[in-house]
Structures are given as structure tokens and as C-alpha cells.
Amino acid sequence: MGGCEANERKILVGVDEGDESMYALSWCLKNVVVPQNSKDTLVLLYAKKPRPIYPIIDGATGYILMPDVMETMDRYNNELAESRMEKAKRLCKEVHNLDVKVETRIESGDPRDVICQAAEKLSADVVVLGSHGYGLIKRAFLGSVSNYCAQNAKCPVLIAKRPESTPPSKY
Amino acid sequence: MGGCEANERKILVGVDEGDESMYALSWCLKNVVVPQNSKDTLVLLYAKKPRPIYPIIDGATGYILMPDVMETMDRYNNELAESRMEKAKRLCKEVHNLDVKVETRIESGDPRDVICQAAEKLSADVVVLGSHGYGLIKRAFLGSVSNYCAQNAKCPVLIAKRPESTPPSKY
């Protein structure tokens, strides 16, 4: 990162389905990561839905999930995770043109726990998140991922909210 | 700040009585501000208690405040604000040795409103806060300043929590 120190740093960036997380990554790449500082490592972390224990009623839809349905959901979740990671990696290349070390991690579980645990396990120097990590409804019940992490992560947390003036196309 | 852009940036740092805010400033100076980038301006913001309308029962003590008492409190609050700002400015000099532009602002009001309004008024690029902006009791009622700002500020918010391993002497 910038500043007068050039220690090896791990910058953990939460990637999810939302545009906010891509904006956070973009902001981090432009404002925190120093391309010249090869000691910075960007860790892109995606928390995918854990596979439900079968047979189970899906909280979101209320349907009972049969194995084949769950497999399809599993595949969909994996593909979604991969596609978001690809988008995030493209963004890193666009901004820093491979000047920055990028690692990707896809883990299963509640994003709040996955991010805080990863931050601790990796001894991240900073966690970078979009201001929304859940959909509107889920957020109303669970609170926002970013707030939870800001309270519970053991390292500094940067919450990048996209200014109203910035269209998604900006990043 | 770091990164590939070198636009003029305003980094708004909330300063208060807590060690957390000094850690946040120190972290910001070492990790976000790039001394070589003279375009960075660090704005140190302190929100001091507004003077109560007299006569009034002080919520904290339950005592009725007479004018002379209020004047003494006023003086104390001003001195406290000045001393914290001096400490923050010393920290800036220690880390960047005057390489970074520093502005100070002391405003009256609830830190949550003061910080969010200042961020908007100054078009800050990022707001940097310690993870605790209130005392333990007040926080229980009002929630934390940093969470409020993370939700309500119109720009990215960096919440720097001091790792348990870092003694206050570290900064």
C-alpha cells in the first residue's frame, strides 16, 4: 500500500454478487494498492452459499430441496462464484496490468464468518468490502456484512460505498 | 494515497479522546497517505461536545449546570480538543515529517453527524476512524460512531481497529 512502510501486506477483498463489491475492489486498487510495491498481495475472497443438508426446506423459497435440485443449485453457486472471481481478476488486470499479486479463495458459509475468519487466518492487514454484502431483505434480518466485519474483524476494515454519482459502468 | 492515480484527495480523519482514533490516524499515515504525493490533504476533524442550553441537567452526571460550571466545562472541552489535535499533528509530523498537508477542524456536535456532514461538505475521498468513537456506556445507547458513519457517509470509510497485540505505545 501507500505510505512510508513497504512491509509485505495482505489486502483481503470480499467479492460477492453485488456491484458494491466490485466498486470496493476498484477503489482499493486505485487508492490503496501500490503497483510498484510488489510486496502487496491482494486476496480475493468469495463466500458461497453452503450446500444445505438434504432433504431440507430452502429458507428463501420454502420448497423442499431434492438431491438433484441441490446439485443444480450447487453447480449454479459454483459457476456464480467462478464468474464473479473472473470479473474481479479482470478488474485487477485492467487497473494494475498484472503488477499486483492476486490470490483467489472461494469458501462456503456465511460471508460474515468467512471474511472474519479468513482475515484472522491470513493475518490480513486490511479487509476491503462493499457497503452491501447481502440483498435488501436478508440485510434487514442479518444486518450488513460490512458492519459485522467492521465490528468483529481483528484488523482495519475499509467499507467502500459507491457514490451516488458513480454509475456501475465507472468500474 | 497509494495506487495508480494521483488526483487531489482529501482524507478525513476523526480525532477523539480515544487511543483508537490515534491508532487509526497512525495506520492511515503509514498505509494510505503517500508522502511523495503532495496532492493528499489530511483533514483532522474533532467533534467537541456542544454547549448545553442553560440551565440544563447534564445527562452524564445528573447535576444542574450553572453558567459558571458550563463555562468551565466549555473551557475544558476546548482545551481537550486542542490537546488532542496537537497530539494528532505531532503524529503526522513524526510519520511524514511535514511531507503531507494537514488541516485541522474542531466542530461542535454529535461526532456521527459532524463527521458525515464534514465528509460531504469537503467531498472527502475517504473517512478514517478508530473503531470506537464513544465511551462504553454511550456506545451501548447510541451505537458506535464508526458503524454509523460506515452506513451514512457518502464516501468510503476505513475503520482501523487496533490489533490486541499492538500496545498504545506502538503509535
mmCIF file of N, CA, C and O in Angstrom, chain B residues 12-18 21 43-51 76-78 80-82 84-85 104-118 128-129 133-134 138 145 149:
data_model
loop_
_atom_site.group_PDB
_atom_site.id
_atom_site.type_symbol
_atom_site.label_atom_id
_atom_site.label_comp_id
_atom_site.label_asym_id
_atom_site.label_seq_id
_atom_site.Cartn_x
_atom_site.Cartn_y
_atom_site.Cartn_z
ATOM 1 N N LEU B 12 -10.208 12.421 5.392
ATOM 2 C CA LEU B 12 -10.784 12.971 6.618
ATOM 3 C C LEU B 12 -10.576 11.977 7.762
ATOM 4 O O LEU B 12 -11.001 10.825 7.682
ATOM 5 N N VAL B 13 -9.876 12.424 8.807
ATOM 6 C CA VAL B 13 -9.592 11.532 9.933
ATOM 7 C C VAL B 13 -10.289 12.043 11.191
ATOM 8 O O VAL B 13 -10.098 13.191 11.590
ATOM 9 N N GLY B 14 -11.115 11.203 11.764
ATOM 10 C CA GLY B 14 -11.817 11.572 13.002
ATOM 11 C C GLY B 14 -10.891 11.431 14.199
ATOM 12 O O GLY B 14 -10.323 10.365 14.421
ATOM 13 N N VAL B 15 -10.722 12.531 14.931
ATOM 14 C CA VAL B 15 -9.876 12.514 16.127
ATOM 15 C C VAL B 15 -10.786 12.665 17.349
ATOM 16 O O VAL B 15 -11.689 13.499 17.346
ATOM 17 N N ASP B 16 -10.585 11.832 18.346
ATOM 18 C CA ASP B 16 -11.369 11.986 19.585
ATOM 19 C C ASP B 16 -10.488 11.680 20.793
ATOM 20 O O ASP B 16 -9.261 11.635 20.676
ATOM 21 N N GLU B 17 -11.109 11.435 21.946
ATOM 22 C CA GLU B 17 -10.323 11.224 23.163
ATOM 23 C C GLU B 17 -9.668 9.845 23.183
ATOM 24 O O GLU B 17 -8.746 9.592 23.952
ATOM 25 N N GLY B 18 -10.182 8.942 22.364
ATOM 26 C CA GLY B 18 -9.742 7.553 22.443
ATOM 27 C C GLY B 18 -8.420 7.276 21.747
ATOM 28 O O GLY B 18 -8.064 7.941 20.769
ATOM 29 N N SER B 21 -8.552 6.348 17.921
ATOM 30 C CA SER B 21 -8.513 7.336 16.832
ATOM 31 C C SER B 21 -7.071 7.664 16.467
ATOM 32 O O SER B 21 -6.749 7.904 15.309
ATOM 33 N N VAL B 43 -7.268 15.884 6.622
ATOM 34 C CA VAL B 43 -8.101 16.788 7.409
ATOM 35 C C VAL B 43 -8.413 16.110 8.737
ATOM 36 O O VAL B 43 -9.087 15.075 8.779
ATOM 37 N N LEU B 44 -7.856 16.651 9.809
ATOM 38 C CA LEU B 44 -8.109 16.107 11.146
ATOM 39 C C LEU B 44 -9.359 16.777 11.702
ATOM 40 O O LEU B 44 -9.410 18.001 11.812
ATOM 41 N N LEU B 45 -10.350 15.982 12.030
ATOM 42 C CA LEU B 45 -11.635 16.525 12.492
ATOM 43 C C LEU B 45 -11.931 16.066 13.914
ATOM 44 O O LEU B 45 -11.887 14.873 14.223
ATOM 45 N N TYR B 46 -12.205 17.032 14.761
ATOM 46 C CA TYR B 46 -12.556 16.720 16.148
ATOM 47 C C TYR B 46 -13.952 17.252 16.425
ATOM 48 O O TYR B 46 -14.237 18.422 16.162
ATOM 49 N N ALA B 47 -14.830 16.390 16.916
ATOM 50 C CA ALA B 47 -16.191 16.831 17.269
ATOM 51 C C ALA B 47 -16.255 17.018 18.774
ATOM 52 O O ALA B 47 -16.174 16.054 19.524
ATOM 53 N N LYS B 48 -16.372 18.277 19.197
ATOM 54 C CA LYS B 48 -16.440 18.502 20.655
ATOM 55 C C LYS B 48 -17.896 18.621 21.081
ATOM 56 O O LYS B 48 -18.769 18.975 20.288
ATOM 57 N N LYS B 49 -18.101 18.324 22.369
ATOM 58 C CA LYS B 49 -19.449 18.385 22.929
ATOM 59 C C LYS B 49 -20.048 19.772 22.712
ATOM 60 O O LYS B 49 -19.392 20.787 23.013
ATOM 61 N N PRO B 50 -21.283 19.856 22.203
ATOM 62 C CA PRO B 50 -21.892 21.178 22.081
ATOM 63 C C PRO B 50 -22.232 21.728 23.463
ATOM 64 O O PRO B 50 -22.488 20.948 24.385
ATOM 65 N N ARG B 51 -22.197 23.061 23.587
ATOM 66 C CA ARG B 51 -22.510 23.658 24.895
ATOM 67 C C ARG B 51 -24.014 23.487 25.174
ATOM 68 O O ARG B 51 -24.845 23.818 24.325
ATOM 69 N N TYR B 76 -12.824 23.468 29.407
ATOM 70 C CA TYR B 76 -12.210 22.132 29.481
ATOM 71 C C TYR B 76 -12.341 21.422 28.127
ATOM 72 O O TYR B 76 -11.364 20.878 27.604
ATOM 73 N N ASN B 77 -13.556 21.498 27.548
ATOM 74 C CA ASN B 77 -13.776 20.834 26.248
ATOM 75 C C ASN B 77 -12.885 21.410 25.160
ATOM 76 O O ASN B 77 -12.336 20.681 24.336
ATOM 77 N N ASN B 78 -12.730 22.740 25.186
ATOM 78 C CA ASN B 78 -11.865 23.378 24.184
ATOM 79 C C ASN B 78 -10.412 22.959 24.355
ATOM 80 O O ASN B 78 -9.727 22.642 23.382
ATOM 81 N N LEU B 80 -9.355 20.262 25.785
ATOM 82 C CA LEU B 80 -9.241 18.839 25.441
ATOM 83 C C LEU B 80 -9.119 18.689 23.919
ATOM 84 O O LEU B 80 -8.238 17.992 23.413
ATOM 85 N N ALA B 81 -9.975 19.421 23.207
ATOM 86 C CA ALA B 81 -9.951 19.361 21.737
ATOM 87 C C ALA B 81 -8.585 19.794 21.213
ATOM 88 O O ALA B 81 -7.969 19.107 20.393
ATOM 89 N N GLU B 82 -8.094 20.911 21.748
ATOM 90 C CA GLU B 82 -6.806 21.434 21.283
ATOM 91 C C GLU B 82 -5.687 20.431 21.554
ATOM 92 O O GLU B 82 -4.839 20.180 20.700
ATOM 93 N N ARG B 84 -5.834 17.190 21.920
ATOM 94 C CA ARG B 84 -5.931 16.010 21.051
ATOM 95 C C ARG B 84 -5.453 16.333 19.642
ATOM 96 O O ARG B 84 -4.771 15.552 18.997
ATOM 97 N N MET B 85 -5.797 17.551 19.184
ATOM 98 C CA MET B 85 -5.372 17.957 17.845
ATOM 99 C C MET B 85 -3.861 18.104 17.787
ATOM 100 O O MET B 85 -3.216 17.717 16.814
ATOM 101 N N THR B 104 -6.738 21.168 10.245
ATOM 102 C CA THR B 104 -7.484 20.720 11.430
ATOM 103 C C THR B 104 -8.821 21.463 11.505
ATOM 104 O O THR B 104 -8.915 22.637 11.148
ATOM 105 N N ARG B 105 -9.826 20.740 11.958
ATOM 106 C CA ARG B 105 -11.166 21.321 12.138
ATOM 107 C C ARG B 105 -11.724 20.835 13.464
ATOM 108 O O ARG B 105 -11.709 19.631 13.741
ATOM 109 N N ILE B 106 -12.174 21.793 14.279
ATOM 110 C CA ILE B 106 -12.855 21.427 15.519
ATOM 111 C C ILE B 106 -14.285 21.925 15.403
ATOM 112 O O ILE B 106 -14.518 23.117 15.184
ATOM 113 N N GLU B 107 -15.245 20.994 15.455
ATOM 114 C CA GLU B 107 -16.651 21.379 15.324
ATOM 115 C C GLU B 107 -17.451 20.839 16.495
ATOM 116 O O GLU B 107 -17.046 19.865 17.125
ATOM 117 N N SER B 108 -18.561 21.490 16.775
ATOM 118 C CA SER B 108 -19.408 21.060 17.888
ATOM 119 C C SER B 108 -20.546 20.194 17.397
ATOM 120 O O SER B 108 -21.135 20.475 16.358
ATOM 121 N N GLY B 109 -20.824 19.135 18.157
ATOM 122 C CA GLY B 109 -21.974 18.314 17.836
ATOM 123 C C GLY B 109 -21.693 16.834 18.026
ATOM 124 O O GLY B 109 -20.600 16.442 18.439
ATOM 125 N N ASP B 110 -22.697 16.051 17.732
ATOM 126 C CA ASP B 110 -22.560 14.602 17.791
ATOM 127 C C ASP B 110 -21.555 14.174 16.731
ATOM 128 O O ASP B 110 -21.706 14.527 15.558
ATOM 129 N N PRO B 111 -20.510 13.439 17.148
ATOM 130 C CA PRO B 111 -19.464 13.050 16.188
ATOM 131 C C PRO B 111 -20.027 12.392 14.924
ATOM 132 O O PRO B 111 -19.512 12.599 13.834
ATOM 133 N N ARG B 112 -21.120 11.630 15.090
ATOM 134 C CA ARG B 112 -21.682 10.926 13.925
ATOM 135 C C ARG B 112 -22.134 11.913 12.851
ATOM 136 O O ARG B 112 -21.826 11.755 11.674
ATOM 137 N N ASP B 113 -22.839 12.962 13.301
ATOM 138 C CA ASP B 113 -23.326 13.958 12.341
ATOM 139 C C ASP B 113 -22.186 14.826 11.833
ATOM 140 O O ASP B 113 -22.079 15.108 10.639
ATOM 141 N N VAL B 114 -21.317 15.243 12.781
ATOM 142 C CA VAL B 114 -20.208 16.132 12.416
ATOM 143 C C VAL B 114 -19.341 15.480 11.333
ATOM 144 O O VAL B 114 -19.011 16.106 10.317
ATOM 145 N N ILE B 115 -19.029 14.190 11.523
ATOM 146 C CA ILE B 115 -18.144 13.509 10.576
ATOM 147 C C ILE B 115 -18.827 13.328 9.221
ATOM 148 O O ILE B 115 -18.249 13.650 8.174
ATOM 149 N N CYS B 116 -20.081 12.850 9.235
ATOM 150 C CA CYS B 116 -20.775 12.608 7.954
ATOM 151 C C CYS B 116 -20.990 13.916 7.191
ATOM 152 O O CYS B 116 -20.813 13.977 5.976
ATOM 153 N N GLN B 117 -21.346 14.979 7.934
ATOM 154 C CA GLN B 117 -21.569 16.264 7.264
ATOM 155 C C GLN B 117 -20.265 16.826 6.707
ATOM 156 O O GLN B 117 -20.217 17.322 5.576
ATOM 157 N N ALA B 118 -19.190 16.702 7.487
ATOM 158 C CA ALA B 118 -17.893 17.221 7.024
ATOM 159 C C ALA B 118 -17.428 16.448 5.791
ATOM 160 O O ALA B 118 -16.924 17.029 4.827
ATOM 161 N N VAL B 128 -11.458 8.185 7.758
ATOM 162 C CA VAL B 128 -10.704 7.220 8.553
ATOM 163 C C VAL B 128 -11.083 7.402 10.024
ATOM 164 O O VAL B 128 -11.008 8.511 10.561
ATOM 165 N N LEU B 129 -11.500 6.300 10.648
ATOM 166 C CA LEU B 129 -11.961 6.372 12.031
ATOM 167 C C LEU B 129 -11.407 5.225 12.858
ATOM 168 O O LEU B 129 -11.141 4.144 12.319
ATOM 169 N N GLY B 133 -15.755 5.375 18.898
ATOM 170 C CA GLY B 133 -15.791 6.840 18.941
ATOM 171 C C GLY B 133 -16.529 7.357 20.159
ATOM 172 O O GLY B 133 -16.672 8.541 20.353
ATOM 173 N N TYR B 134 -17.021 6.451 20.973
ATOM 174 C CA TYR B 134 -17.728 6.845 22.200
ATOM 175 C C TYR B 134 -17.170 6.030 23.351
ATOM 176 O O TYR B 134 -16.509 5.024 23.147
ATOM 177 N N LYS B 138 -22.022 5.081 26.490
ATOM 178 C CA LYS B 138 -22.694 5.859 25.450
ATOM 179 C C LYS B 138 -22.873 5.006 24.195
ATOM 180 O O LYS B 138 -23.899 5.044 23.536
ATOM 181 N N VAL B 145 -19.812 5.207 16.589
ATOM 182 C CA VAL B 145 -19.676 6.288 15.608
ATOM 183 C C VAL B 145 -19.249 5.703 14.257
ATOM 184 O O VAL B 145 -19.807 6.040 13.210
ATOM 185 N N CYS B 149 -21.128 6.002 10.677
ATOM 186 C CA CYS B 149 -20.507 6.681 9.536
ATOM 187 C C CYS B 149 -20.358 5.729 8.347
ATOM 188 O O CYS B 149 -20.562 6.115 7.206
#
